[in-house]
Amino acid sequence: MVFDYSALPREFKRHYLPQDIDFEWGDLNRVFEELNGRSLGSERALEKWLLDEAELDAYLYEQRAIRYFNSTRQTDNPEYARAYEEYTEFLEPRIKLAGFKLLKRYVSSPFRGQLSERVYALEDRRRQTAASIFREQNVDLEKEDSALSQQYYRMTGGMTVSFRGQEMTLQQMSKFYEVPDRAVREEAWRLASQRALADREALDSIYSKMVALRDKAARSAGFDNYRDYIFVKKERFDYTPDDCVEFHKAVEEAIVPLRRGIDRTRAERMGVDVLRPWDMEVDPAGREPLRPFDRVPDLVSGAAKVMTKVDAELSSYFERMVELQLLDLDSRRGKAPGGYQEELAEVRLPLIFMNAVGKDDDVRTLLHECGHSFHTFLMRKAMLPFFNSGANMPNEFSEVASMSMEVITGEHYEGVFYDRESARRSNWKEAVDNVKLFTWVATIDAFQHWVYTHPLHTKEERTNAWEATFNRFCGLESYEGLEASRAYRWQRQLHLFEVPFYYIEYGIALTGALGVWSRYRQDPKDAIEAYKSALSLGCARPLPELFEAAGVEWGFGPAALRRVAGELREAVKEYGQ
Ligand SMILES: [Zn+2]
């Protein structure tokens, strides 16, 4: 499957970059040199320089996205792997060093303070922060880190098992956790779990190497540990590590009891004394799994119908994606696991990647990624190029864009993917999944806080820390006799490897998205207008203001968690399965 990027419409003309630029160092270096050598003798010159640099950034971001997209679509295609590797190993380090030179020029410009306070203040803060923690020697460490990520991807993307005469990816196996026959679920679960465990030592050493590299990078930038460094690097201007620790506690108090209550009801309805890990996805009333669609084209046409009920403008964006073939949705061998949206920053169009196998989750995933895509489309309205780039967008808010769509669209599944009863089941499951998501976010985030504030830990200590964290937030399923699966469960969470400390964002964003949803249930039109206007800002405002524009309160402490626990409890009851 080859995707022709050159066929995409180019609605945003270049004003600065050569039309025939190639993504190779000679051409890129010429542009960097020009920018670096240019005289910046006035506020005007500095502003023009910033806009030209943004054009270069968009080009670089798009070219990286294309290579990433290709390499995850076909992890077994050596050409794509080579192209992405060439980027991470050869080009990216050079781009970072050259970019830093530009950053230094910006920071030392006397005209910096004269750029409009309202427009440039946030961008100025971002640049100042980036310049203060940049260390040349870290570029090589990040390169090694990136190579290890690629190894992780290849290893997990290639994991398959043979089940009932068919070779299946672990992701494909997950659909068997929903079948009513408990023996089948158990067999499937054990098989997948054994397969994942077969590589546990290799994955363990990849992770240890990553932790060491990251710790070293943090120290060379003058931080005590990687956690403190990444908070600055990720430009978390509006919250601290302590706020995250508060969040973990708030989840423990407000959400964990709700989760365990749901599990108790599940056990009663299933008529079992002890829940096992393979009992957690099945319908507790013993009904066949929800099958919202058979083939990927049905998923696409269903999603299109749902979107027309939500909003005409958003719906037109989805139609556009279909028309331009920006969706790669089916699960295939060799395809990396998971789902994501990537932004092609120059053409300002989104790409969606996922592994659909015909489950209820697939509908939610597609509509989640659609929310990110709407962000990409709506950001076209942002006033300056730095504010419409996904590269600068804080995930705490970009996940509000996606998660809101994931929840809101559930109001319209009846008559499209489902009959009335099944639509209720789907919404019940979504509410329960969101309860679990809060606990999982707390688990993954608290684990990372431990890992990076104890960088000299042994593998055994790490396993113990994982178990303690897992037990703090888990449901009621018993892992008796399956201790190894529990002990290494974290290895299947790709964020830990690929994008460290990217997880709390889901918790923060989910509190926002549930706020948008509760507003939508009262006044759909009003909620969607606020949603769209907030997304149109891109990242031109700090997080609390973006939340406010979307019509929801900023915050993820005890009060916010009590509010969402109440909303989720009500939804679980309302759709009562
Ligand atoms: Zn997302």
Short mmCIF file of C-alpha atoms and ligand atoms in Angstrom, two decimals, residues 368-369 372 399 402 502 506, ligand 1:
data_model
loop_
_atom_site.label_atom_id
_atom_site.label_comp_id
_atom_site.label_asym_id
_atom_site.label_seq_id
_atom_site.Cartn_x
_atom_site.Cartn_y
_atom_site.Cartn_z
CA HIS A 368 -11.35 10.04 18.77
CA GLU A 369 -8.80 10.47 15.98
CA HIS A 372 -7.69 15.41 16.48
CA GLU A 399 -6.86 15.28 23.79
CA SER A 402 -10.38 14.04 20.50
CA TYR A 502 3.05 11.45 27.92
CA TYR A 506 -5.15 11.91 28.97
ZN ZN B 1 -5.56 11.15 21.10
#
